[in-house]
mmCIF file of C-alpha atoms in Angstrom:
data_model
loop_
_atom_site.group_PDB
_atom_site.id
_atom_site.type_symbol
_atom_site.label_atom_id
_atom_site.label_comp_id
_atom_site.label_asym_id
_atom_site.label_seq_id
_atom_site.Cartn_x
_atom_site.Cartn_y
_atom_site.Cartn_z
ATOM 1 C CA MET A 1 -5.370 -21.612 -4.942
ATOM 2 C CA THR A 2 -8.209 -22.110 -7.412
ATOM 3 C CA SER A 3 -8.513 -19.880 -10.434
ATOM 4 C CA SER A 4 -11.511 -17.559 -10.726
ATOM 5 C CA THR A 5 -12.533 -14.499 -12.654
ATOM 6 C CA THR A 6 -14.803 -11.588 -11.816
ATOM 7 C CA SER A 7 -17.815 -10.554 -13.842
ATOM 8 C CA THR A 8 -17.596 -7.495 -16.038
ATOM 9 C CA PRO A 9 -20.409 -5.664 -17.839
ATOM 10 C CA GLY A 10 -21.521 -7.734 -20.791
ATOM 11 C CA SER A 11 -19.672 -10.872 -19.672
ATOM 12 C CA THR A 12 -21.067 -14.234 -18.646
ATOM 13 C CA ALA A 13 -21.411 -15.260 -15.005
ATOM 14 C CA SER A 14 -18.129 -16.046 -13.219
ATOM 15 C CA THR A 15 -17.324 -19.532 -12.012
ATOM 16 C CA GLY A 16 -14.650 -21.046 -9.817
ATOM 17 C CA SER A 17 -12.683 -24.163 -10.609
ATOM 18 C CA THR A 18 -15.703 -26.254 -9.582
ATOM 19 C CA GLY A 19 -17.823 -24.693 -12.328
ATOM 20 C CA LYS A 20 -20.389 -23.392 -9.798
ATOM 21 C CA PRO A 21 -21.482 -19.731 -10.012
ATOM 22 C CA LEU A 22 -19.663 -17.495 -7.551
ATOM 23 C CA ASN A 23 -21.827 -15.711 -4.997
ATOM 24 C CA ASP A 24 -21.815 -11.906 -4.775
ATOM 25 C CA ARG A 25 -19.525 -11.821 -1.713
ATOM 26 C CA THR A 26 -16.916 -13.991 -3.428
ATOM 27 C CA LYS A 27 -16.969 -11.848 -6.559
ATOM 28 C CA VAL A 28 -16.513 -8.687 -4.476
ATOM 29 C CA LEU A 29 -13.532 -10.172 -2.640
ATOM 30 C CA LEU A 30 -11.901 -11.305 -5.863
ATOM 31 C CA ALA A 31 -12.259 -7.885 -7.450
ATOM 32 C CA ILE A 32 -10.793 -6.142 -4.426
ATOM 33 C CA VAL A 33 -7.870 -8.545 -4.062
ATOM 34 C CA ALA A 34 -7.149 -8.283 -7.799
ATOM 35 C CA SER A 35 -7.041 -4.514 -7.461
ATOM 36 C CA PHE A 36 -4.686 -4.662 -4.492
ATOM 37 C CA LEU A 37 -2.414 -7.054 -6.335
ATOM 38 C CA GLY A 38 -2.274 -4.591 -9.203
ATOM 39 C CA LEU A 39 -1.436 -1.723 -6.872
ATOM 40 C CA VAL A 40 1.263 -3.688 -5.106
ATOM 41 C CA LEU A 41 2.835 -4.965 -8.310
ATOM 42 C CA LEU A 42 2.905 -1.446 -9.702
ATOM 43 C CA ALA A 43 4.344 -0.063 -6.487
ATOM 44 C CA LYS A 44 7.135 -2.642 -6.542
ATOM 45 C CA CYS A 45 8.177 -2.036 -10.134
ATOM 46 C CA GLY A 46 11.130 -0.073 -11.425
ATOM 47 C CA ALA A 47 11.449 1.715 -14.751
ATOM 48 C CA ALA A 48 8.251 1.359 -16.683
ATOM 49 C CA THR A 49 9.399 -0.791 -19.535
ATOM 50 C CA ASP A 50 12.377 -2.317 -17.814
ATOM 51 C CA ASP A 51 10.322 -4.291 -15.335
ATOM 52 C CA GLY A 52 6.874 -4.311 -16.773
ATOM 53 C CA SER A 53 7.197 -0.730 -14.334
ATOM 54 C CA ALA A 54 8.422 1.589 -10.047
ATOM 55 C CA GLY A 55 9.354 1.462 -9.782
ATOM 56 C CA SER A 56 11.365 1.931 -7.830
ATOM 57 C CA THR A 57 12.614 3.432 -8.809
ATOM 58 C CA GLY A 58 13.982 2.631 -5.898
ATOM 59 C CA VAL A 59 14.156 -1.087 -5.610
ATOM 60 C CA GLU A 60 11.578 -3.316 -7.237
ATOM 61 C CA THR A 61 10.369 -6.838 -7.443
ATOM 62 C CA THR A 62 9.610 -7.633 -11.067
ATOM 63 C CA THR A 63 12.170 -7.762 -13.819
ATOM 64 C CA ALA A 64 12.225 -8.349 -17.554
ATOM 65 C CA ALA A 65 14.656 -8.228 -20.421
ATOM 66 C CA VAL A 66 17.411 -5.651 -20.272
ATOM 67 C CA PRO A 67 16.474 -2.533 -22.272
ATOM 68 C CA SER A 68 18.160 -2.312 -25.626
ATOM 69 C CA THR A 69 19.561 1.102 -24.778
ATOM 70 C CA THR A 70 22.467 1.810 -22.469
ATOM 71 C CA ILE A 71 23.581 4.826 -20.512
ATOM 72 C CA THR A 72 25.675 6.760 -22.953
ATOM 73 C CA ALA A 73 26.048 9.903 -20.883
ATOM 74 C CA THR A 74 29.738 10.583 -20.441
ATOM 75 C CA PRO A 75 32.028 13.161 -18.919
ATOM 76 C CA SER A 76 33.734 15.312 -21.495
ATOM 77 C CA LEU A 77 37.305 14.272 -22.281
ATOM 78 C CA THR A 78 38.243 17.886 -22.964
ATOM 79 C CA PRO A 79 39.989 19.552 -20.011
ATOM 80 C CA SER A 80 38.692 22.881 -18.800
ATOM 81 C CA PRO A 81 40.328 25.818 -20.612
ATOM 82 C CA THR A 82 39.253 28.246 -17.873
ATOM 83 C CA PRO A 83 41.583 28.108 -14.855
ATOM 84 C CA THR A 84 39.371 30.437 -12.780
ATOM 85 C CA LEU A 85 36.605 27.831 -12.445
ATOM 86 C CA ALA A 86 36.385 26.015 -9.113
ATOM 87 C CA PRO A 87 37.650 22.437 -9.363
ATOM 88 C CA ALA A 88 35.461 19.392 -8.989
ATOM 89 C CA ALA A 89 34.414 18.467 -5.469
ATOM 90 C CA GLU A 90 36.369 15.200 -5.723
ATOM 91 C CA SER A 91 39.173 13.940 -7.893
ATOM 92 C CA ALA A 92 38.242 11.321 -10.481
ATOM 93 C CA ASP A 93 40.181 8.656 -8.582
ATOM 94 C CA ASN A 94 38.506 9.514 -5.299
ATOM 95 C CA ALA A 95 35.074 9.545 -6.939
ATOM 96 C CA LEU A 96 35.698 6.060 -8.331
ATOM 97 C CA ALA A 97 36.829 4.816 -4.917
ATOM 98 C CA ILE A 98 33.729 6.295 -3.258
ATOM 99 C CA SER A 99 31.417 4.756 -5.865
ATOM 100 C CA THR A 100 33.104 1.369 -5.541
ATOM 101 C CA ARG A 101 32.741 1.427 -1.751
ATOM 102 C CA ILE A 102 29.069 2.403 -1.875
ATOM 103 C CA ILE A 103 28.106 -0.209 -4.483
ATOM 104 C CA ALA A 104 29.958 -2.930 -2.584
ATOM 105 C CA ALA A 105 28.106 -2.040 0.613
ATOM 106 C CA GLN A 106 24.770 -1.814 -1.206
ATOM 107 C CA SER A 107 25.280 -5.226 -2.758
ATOM 108 C CA ALA A 108 26.166 -6.832 0.550
ATOM 109 C CA LEU A 109 23.172 -5.345 2.385
ATOM 110 C CA ALA A 110 20.436 -5.196 -0.274
ATOM 111 C CA ALA A 111 18.608 -8.321 0.894
ATOM 112 C CA THR A 112 19.542 -8.195 4.581
ATOM 113 C CA PRO A 113 16.331 -7.697 6.599
ATOM 114 C CA GLY A 114 15.832 -6.442 10.137
ATOM 115 C CA GLY A 115 17.717 -4.014 12.307
ATOM 116 C CA ALA A 116 21.177 -5.059 11.186
ATOM 117 C CA GLY A 117 20.281 -4.509 7.539
ATOM 118 C CA ASP A 118 18.569 -1.189 8.252
ATOM 119 C CA ALA A 119 21.588 0.081 10.207
ATOM 120 C CA GLY A 120 23.969 -0.914 7.427
ATOM 121 C CA ARG A 121 21.809 0.629 4.712
ATOM 122 C CA ALA A 122 21.757 3.908 6.661
ATOM 123 C CA GLU A 123 25.445 4.190 5.702
ATOM 124 C CA VAL A 124 24.611 3.610 2.022
ATOM 125 C CA TYR A 125 21.330 5.472 1.440
ATOM 126 C CA ILE A 126 19.796 8.721 2.642
ATOM 127 C CA GLY A 127 16.262 10.123 2.846
ATOM 128 C CA PRO A 128 13.472 8.475 0.818
ATOM 129 C CA ALA A 129 16.027 6.211 -0.878
ATOM 130 C CA LEU A 130 16.854 4.721 2.541
ATOM 131 C CA THR A 131 13.164 4.211 3.302
ATOM 132 C CA ALA A 132 12.696 2.489 -0.065
ATOM 133 C CA ALA A 133 15.730 0.227 0.355
ATOM 134 C CA ASN A 134 14.599 -0.854 3.820
ATOM 135 C CA ALA A 135 11.085 -1.565 2.536
ATOM 136 C CA ALA A 136 12.447 -3.671 -0.319
ATOM 137 C CA ALA A 137 14.449 -5.786 2.128
ATOM 138 C CA LYS A 138 11.413 -6.170 4.395
ATOM 139 C CA LEU A 139 9.292 -7.328 1.456
ATOM 140 C CA GLN A 140 11.846 -9.792 0.106
ATOM 141 C CA SER A 141 9.669 -12.775 1.097
ATOM 142 C CA THR A 142 7.196 -11.601 -1.556
ATOM 143 C CA LEU A 143 9.791 -11.477 -4.355
ATOM 144 C CA SER A 144 10.475 -13.951 -7.112
ATOM 145 C CA PRO A 145 13.966 -15.519 -7.078
ATOM 146 C CA GLU A 146 15.044 -13.364 -10.040
ATOM 147 C CA ALA A 147 13.742 -10.163 -8.473
ATOM 148 C CA LEU A 148 15.474 -10.988 -5.191
ATOM 149 C CA ALA A 149 18.735 -11.579 -7.070
ATOM 150 C CA ASP A 150 18.289 -8.173 -8.739
ATOM 151 C CA LEU A 151 18.213 -6.177 -5.494
ATOM 152 C CA PRO A 152 22.035 -5.889 -5.333
ATOM 153 C CA LEU A 153 23.863 -3.640 -7.771
ATOM 154 C CA LYS A 154 27.252 -3.861 -9.471
ATOM 155 C CA LEU A 155 29.354 -1.109 -11.046
ATOM 156 C CA ASP A 156 29.232 -0.489 -14.762
ATOM 157 C CA ASN A 157 32.402 0.268 -16.728
ATOM 158 C CA ASN A 158 33.652 3.850 -16.181
ATOM 159 C CA PRO A 159 30.849 4.397 -13.679
ATOM 160 C CA VAL A 160 31.386 8.014 -12.649
ATOM 161 C CA LEU A 161 29.518 10.302 -15.058
ATOM 162 C CA ALA A 162 29.617 13.616 -13.222
ATOM 163 C CA ILE A 163 31.020 15.304 -10.098
ATOM 164 C CA SER A 164 29.646 18.566 -8.783
ATOM 165 C CA ARG A 165 31.835 21.639 -9.134
ATOM 166 C CA GLY A 166 33.382 23.370 -6.135
ATOM 167 C CA THR A 167 34.064 22.321 -2.578
ATOM 168 C CA ALA A 168 30.870 23.672 -0.984
ATOM 169 C CA TYR A 169 28.249 21.305 0.429
ATOM 170 C CA PRO A 170 26.128 19.497 -0.456
ATOM 171 C CA ARG A 171 28.294 17.748 -3.045
ATOM 172 C CA ALA A 172 26.951 15.371 -5.680
ATOM 173 C CA MET A 173 28.007 12.669 -8.108
ATOM 174 C CA VAL A 174 26.164 10.841 -10.887
ATOM 175 C CA VAL A 175 27.114 7.170 -11.141
ATOM 176 C CA ARG A 176 25.923 4.366 -13.383
ATOM 177 C CA ALA A 177 25.454 0.822 -12.117
ATOM 178 C CA LEU A 178 23.817 -2.425 -13.207
ATOM 179 C CA LYS A 179 21.325 -4.723 -11.526
ATOM 180 C CA ALA A 180 23.184 -7.834 -10.445
ATOM 181 C CA GLN A 181 20.902 -10.417 -12.058
ATOM 182 C CA THR A 182 19.557 -8.864 -15.256
ATOM 183 C CA GLY A 183 22.219 -6.242 -15.912
ATOM 184 C CA SER A 184 19.561 -3.542 -16.336
ATOM 185 C CA PRO A 185 21.222 -0.103 -16.207
ATOM 186 C CA VAL A 186 20.620 2.079 -13.154
ATOM 187 C CA VAL A 187 21.488 5.731 -12.540
ATOM 188 C CA LEU A 188 22.541 6.703 -9.015
ATOM 189 C CA VAL A 189 22.768 10.221 -7.632
ATOM 190 C CA LEU A 190 25.108 10.377 -4.618
ATOM 191 C CA ILE A 191 24.988 13.210 -2.096
ATOM 192 C CA ALA A 192 27.473 14.264 0.608
ATOM 193 C CA THR A 193 26.629 16.820 3.261
ATOM 194 C CA GLU A 194 29.238 18.565 5.408
ATOM 195 C CA GLY A 195 30.821 16.153 7.855
ATOM 196 C CA ASP A 196 29.108 13.142 6.296
ATOM 197 C CA ASN A 197 29.946 10.561 3.638
ATOM 198 C CA TYR A 198 28.402 10.215 0.198
ATOM 199 C CA ARG A 199 25.215 8.188 0.160
ATOM 200 C CA ILE A 200 22.623 7.249 -2.465
ATOM 201 C CA HIS A 201 19.964 9.946 -2.748
ATOM 202 C CA ASN A 202 18.248 8.693 -5.891
ATOM 203 C CA GLN A 203 18.284 5.281 -7.598
ATOM 204 C CA ALA A 204 16.376 4.982 -10.870
ATOM 205 C CA THR A 205 16.320 2.441 -13.690
ATOM 206 C CA LEU A 206 17.110 3.789 -17.133
ATOM 207 C CA LEU A 207 14.166 3.912 -19.520
ATOM 208 C CA PRO A 208 14.585 2.464 -23.035
ATOM 209 C CA SER A 209 14.738 6.000 -24.434
ATOM 210 C CA GLY A 210 18.111 6.253 -22.701
ATOM 211 C CA PHE A 211 20.187 9.293 -21.823
ATOM 212 C CA SER A 212 23.038 10.515 -24.001
ATOM 213 C CA GLY A 213 23.889 13.895 -22.498
ATOM 214 C CA ARG A 214 27.502 14.938 -21.944
ATOM 215 C CA PHE A 215 28.690 16.325 -18.613
ATOM 216 C CA ASP A 216 31.735 18.508 -18.072
ATOM 217 C CA ALA A 217 35.087 16.776 -17.572
ATOM 218 C CA LEU A 218 35.382 15.153 -14.156
ATOM 219 C CA ALA A 219 38.353 17.329 -13.222
ATOM 220 C CA LYS A 220 36.360 20.469 -14.051
ATOM 221 C CA GLY A 221 33.174 19.400 -12.311
ATOM 222 C CA SER A 222 29.564 20.123 -13.211
ATOM 223 C CA PRO A 223 27.550 23.109 -11.958
ATOM 224 C CA THR A 224 24.467 22.463 -9.824
ATOM 225 C CA PRO A 225 22.040 25.289 -10.711
ATOM 226 C CA ASN A 226 19.214 24.199 -8.417
ATOM 227 C CA ASP A 227 17.356 27.451 -9.049
ATOM 228 C CA GLY A 228 16.751 26.251 -12.614
ATOM 229 C CA ALA A 229 18.701 29.088 -14.220
ATOM 230 C CA GLY A 230 19.109 28.478 -17.944
ATOM 231 C CA LEU A 231 16.530 25.683 -18.072
ATOM 232 C CA ALA A 232 13.199 25.559 -19.882
ATOM 233 C CA ILE A 233 11.382 25.032 -16.585
ATOM 234 C CA ALA A 234 12.476 25.389 -12.961
ATOM 235 C CA PRO A 235 12.696 22.087 -11.011
ATOM 236 C CA ASP A 236 9.967 23.006 -8.503
ATOM 237 C CA ALA A 237 7.554 23.982 -11.262
ATOM 238 C CA LEU A 238 8.435 20.802 -13.159
ATOM 239 C CA MET A 239 7.533 18.631 -10.187
ATOM 240 C CA THR A 240 4.245 20.420 -9.589
ATOM 241 C CA GLU A 241 3.215 19.885 -13.209
ATOM 242 C CA TYR A 242 4.371 16.254 -13.309
ATOM 243 C CA ALA A 243 2.552 15.399 -10.070
ATOM 244 C CA GLY A 244 -0.621 16.957 -11.419
ATOM 245 C CA TRP A 245 -0.325 15.070 -14.688
ATOM 246 C CA LEU A 246 -0.059 11.703 -12.904
ATOM 247 C CA ALA A 247 -3.086 12.216 -10.628
ATOM 248 C CA PHE A 248 -6.004 9.766 -10.762
ATOM 249 C CA PRO A 249 -8.874 10.183 -11.514
ATOM 250 C CA ARG A 250 -7.497 11.787 -14.650
ATOM 251 C CA THR A 251 -7.808 15.517 -15.217
ATOM 252 C CA ALA A 252 -6.209 15.738 -18.687
ATOM 253 C CA ASP A 253 -5.681 13.544 -21.737
ATOM 254 C CA ALA A 254 -2.164 14.777 -22.543
ATOM 255 C CA PRO A 255 0.794 15.971 -20.466
ATOM 256 C CA PRO A 256 1.430 19.708 -20.126
ATOM 257 C CA ALA A 257 3.547 21.302 -22.835
ATOM 258 C CA SER A 258 6.514 21.475 -20.443
ATOM 259 C CA ILE A 259 6.764 17.652 -20.174
ATOM 260 C CA ALA A 260 7.231 15.075 -22.934
ATOM 261 C CA ASN A 261 5.272 11.837 -22.714
ATOM 262 C CA ASP A 262 7.246 8.924 -21.206
ATOM 263 C CA SER A 263 6.835 5.195 -20.669
ATOM 264 C CA PHE A 264 6.906 5.467 -16.864
ATOM 265 C CA SER A 265 3.888 7.766 -16.653
ATOM 266 C CA ASP A 266 2.169 5.780 -19.413
ATOM 267 C CA GLN A 267 2.316 2.672 -17.276
ATOM 268 C CA LEU A 268 1.241 4.376 -14.070
ATOM 269 C CA ILE A 269 -1.795 5.880 -15.777
ATOM 270 C CA ALA A 270 -2.749 2.687 -17.624
ATOM 271 C CA ALA A 271 -2.479 0.624 -14.429
ATOM 272 C CA ALA A 272 -4.632 3.073 -12.470
ATOM 273 C CA LYS A 273 -7.328 2.983 -15.152
ATOM 274 C CA ALA A 274 -7.316 -0.829 -15.191
ATOM 275 C CA GLN A 275 -7.503 -1.041 -11.408
ATOM 276 C CA ALA A 276 -10.375 1.439 -11.219
ATOM 277 C CA ALA A 277 -12.255 -0.511 -13.877
ATOM 278 C CA SER A 278 -11.805 -3.761 -11.935
ATOM 279 C CA LEU A 279 -13.321 -2.096 -8.851
ATOM 280 C CA ARG A 280 -16.415 -0.735 -10.575
ATOM 281 C CA GLY A 281 -19.389 -1.379 -8.360
ATOM 282 C CA VAL A 282 -17.385 -2.513 -5.327
ATOM 283 C CA GLY A 283 -14.886 0.261 -4.600
ATOM 284 C CA THR A 284 -13.046 3.375 -5.726
ATOM 285 C CA LEU A 285 -9.405 4.231 -6.333
ATOM 286 C CA THR A 286 -7.593 7.551 -6.112
ATOM 287 C CA GLN A 287 -3.909 8.309 -6.666
ATOM 288 C CA ALA A 288 -2.133 11.468 -5.548
ATOM 289 C CA HIS A 289 1.504 12.359 -6.223
ATOM 290 C CA ALA A 290 3.464 14.912 -4.196
ATOM 291 C CA PRO A 291 7.088 16.095 -4.503
ATOM 292 C CA VAL A 292 9.337 15.100 -1.598
ATOM 293 C CA GLY A 293 12.251 17.294 -0.574
ATOM 294 C CA ALA A 294 14.345 19.473 -2.841
ATOM 295 C CA GLN A 295 15.271 18.576 -6.385
ATOM 296 C CA LEU A 296 18.943 18.261 -7.332
ATOM 297 C CA THR A 297 20.062 19.723 -10.661
ATOM 298 C CA ILE A 298 23.344 18.754 -12.357
ATOM 299 C CA ALA A 299 24.123 20.766 -15.473
ATOM 300 C CA LEU A 300 25.335 19.223 -18.723
ATOM 301 C CA ALA A 301 28.307 20.575 -20.660
ATOM 302 C CA GLU A 302 28.070 23.526 -23.039
ATOM 303 C CA ASP A 303 24.765 24.812 -21.623
ATOM 304 C CA LYS A 304 22.903 21.840 -23.045
ATOM 305 C CA GLY A 305 20.445 21.573 -20.153
ATOM 306 C CA ALA A 306 20.592 19.524 -16.972
ATOM 307 C CA LEU A 307 19.773 16.259 -15.267
ATOM 308 C CA VAL A 308 17.226 16.867 -12.490
ATOM 309 C CA ALA A 309 16.871 14.209 -9.764
ATOM 310 C CA THR A 310 13.461 14.174 -8.101
ATOM 311 C CA VAL A 311 11.411 12.140 -5.627
ATOM 312 C CA LEU A 312 7.626 11.930 -5.391
ATOM 313 C CA GLU A 313 5.374 10.157 -2.920
ATOM 314 C CA ARG A 314 2.425 8.355 -4.472
ATOM 315 C CA THR A 315 -0.601 7.622 -2.296
ATOM 316 C CA ASP A 316 -3.000 4.961 -3.580
ATOM 317 C CA THR A 317 -6.276 5.045 -1.651
ATOM 318 C CA TYR A 318 -8.870 2.335 -2.058
ATOM 319 C CA THR A 319 -12.310 2.825 -0.509
ATOM 320 C CA GLU A 320 -14.653 -0.139 -0.381
ATOM 321 C CA THR A 321 -18.284 0.691 -1.178
ATOM 322 C CA THR A 322 -19.832 -2.610 -0.075
ATOM 323 C CA ALA A 323 -20.331 -4.221 3.323
ATOM 324 C CA ASN A 324 -17.690 -6.884 2.711
ATOM 325 C CA ALA A 325 -14.273 -7.354 4.302
ATOM 326 C CA LEU A 326 -11.298 -8.632 2.355
ATOM 327 C CA THR A 327 -8.119 -10.625 2.740
ATOM 328 C CA PRO A 328 -5.282 -8.465 1.394
ATOM 329 C CA PRO A 329 -2.240 -9.683 -0.549
ATOM 330 C CA LYS A 330 0.892 -10.721 1.308
ATOM 331 C CA GLU A 331 2.751 -7.428 0.747
ATOM 332 C CA PHE A 332 0.048 -5.508 2.575
ATOM 333 C CA SER A 333 0.089 -7.922 5.512
ATOM 334 C CA VAL A 334 3.914 -7.835 5.739
ATOM 335 C CA LEU A 335 3.901 -4.042 6.034
ATOM 336 C CA THR A 336 0.889 -3.645 8.334
ATOM 337 C CA GLY A 337 0.485 -6.905 10.247
ATOM 338 C CA LYS A 338 -3.196 -6.847 9.223
ATOM 339 C CA THR A 339 -4.849 -9.880 7.680
ATOM 340 C CA VAL A 340 -8.302 -8.318 7.105
ATOM 341 C CA ILE A 341 -9.404 -4.953 5.721
ATOM 342 C CA ASP A 342 -12.963 -3.711 6.298
ATOM 343 C CA LYS A 343 -13.395 -0.352 4.571
ATOM 344 C CA LYS A 344 -10.299 1.494 3.392
ATOM 345 C CA ALA A 345 -6.683 0.805 2.548
ATOM 346 C CA THR A 346 -3.820 3.117 1.643
ATOM 347 C CA LEU A 347 -0.550 2.224 -0.057
ATOM 348 C CA LYS A 348 2.350 4.668 -0.188
ATOM 349 C CA SER A 349 5.220 4.447 -2.653
ATOM 350 C CA PHE A 350 8.265 6.566 -3.394
ATOM 351 C CA GLU A 351 8.895 7.364 -7.066
ATOM 352 C CA PHE A 352 12.468 8.215 -8.052
ATOM 353 C CA VAL A 353 12.433 10.117 -11.339
ATOM 354 C CA LEU A 354 15.338 11.622 -13.296
ATOM 355 C CA PHE A 355 14.498 14.253 -15.895
ATOM 356 C CA TYR A 356 16.536 15.700 -18.705
ATOM 357 C CA VAL A 357 15.550 19.371 -18.816
ATOM 358 C CA PRO A 358 16.773 21.257 -21.905
ATOM 359 C CA PRO A 359 17.347 25.022 -22.219
ATOM 360 C CA SER A 360 14.092 25.144 -24.201
ATOM 361 C CA GLY A 361 11.367 22.643 -24.989
ATOM 362 C CA PRO A 362 9.761 19.898 -22.906
ATOM 363 C CA ALA A 363 11.494 18.005 -20.095
ATOM 364 C CA GLN A 364 11.924 14.236 -20.596
ATOM 365 C CA VAL A 365 11.949 11.431 -18.015
ATOM 366 C CA VAL A 366 15.103 9.367 -18.654
ATOM 367 C CA ALA A 367 15.112 7.047 -15.626
ATOM 368 C CA ALA A 368 12.505 6.067 -13.054
ATOM 369 C CA SER A 369 11.788 3.528 -10.327
ATOM 370 C CA ASP A 370 9.246 3.210 -7.558
ATOM 371 C CA GLN A 371 8.978 1.209 -4.370
ATOM 372 C CA LEU A 372 6.077 0.391 -2.082
ATOM 373 C CA VAL A 373 7.136 1.659 1.350
ATOM 374 C CA ALA A 374 4.068 1.726 3.613
ATOM 375 C CA ALA A 375 0.478 0.552 3.890
ATOM 376 C CA SER A 376 -2.438 1.014 6.259
ATOM 377 C CA GLY A 377 -6.041 -0.112 6.443
ATOM 378 C CA SER A 378 -9.165 -0.018 8.536
#
């Protein structure tokens, strides 16, 4: 492939590798393809500064150096002094066995494409996390060797951080893992419904800011106040505000007071601005974010706030404003079977975001990943 650049206001005329000026149609195609590549790369990334992202947050394709921080959240070593509290949903030994089984299955199936892989992953993941894992396997032909090697996970030392309190369903666990190739830390939220096994509900890469909260002792279990009681902001309200903050075109220059700035949103916003700028004169870009499903809240010890696991769907819509068609990047063609786009294309990604929400003050994103899961065009 020859190298070329597109013209920008105030720049000199673009040329291809032959040195001849590019015609208007060629420049339009290059700008559009460059924009799509940016959208796809962003959609495939994991935590913003872990992978140069999405990412995701489920599974992603680009990786970089391991963040300097580690997951320091731990269960309290102090046993519960209150015998009237309901016990944890699982014993510590059983929780470790469950986590070990799930990570082993995830590792074995992470890069297995097709029906066999999808069926196996349905025993490991649930909901949007399953959709994201299947999409990552389907897109593996577009991955670099290092990114492909990073799809499987391995357990970290003392992996079980928290177990929900009580025997009612749904039950939850918070587990830490590592990416197999780079060792980047990942936070998993496991869910079990009545009559079903634990499966991965949320998989997010730890941001460099880290997470150092302390959960209740594993034997005591951690409350799951999903109504947001005792928190600075209720989970549903948090997601509405965060989705609004991420929207593009931009509607505000700073996040709402209820949310601290974070590297994940910084990257999403910066990438959207860059993509829109590259399309000036040939197309438009919009991004909408919407919460998916219910948020899961796992309280920290001593009323110190909670970890809130959330999922959003991001819709990137590109509308071409010229009469030209385009050849999309490989990821788009793998998902849609289309090799040409005439007027409009839409990319959908799931964003897996874990917040620390204190009793007062702004909520903070502590882990995030996103994964391109669907595309369409006309």
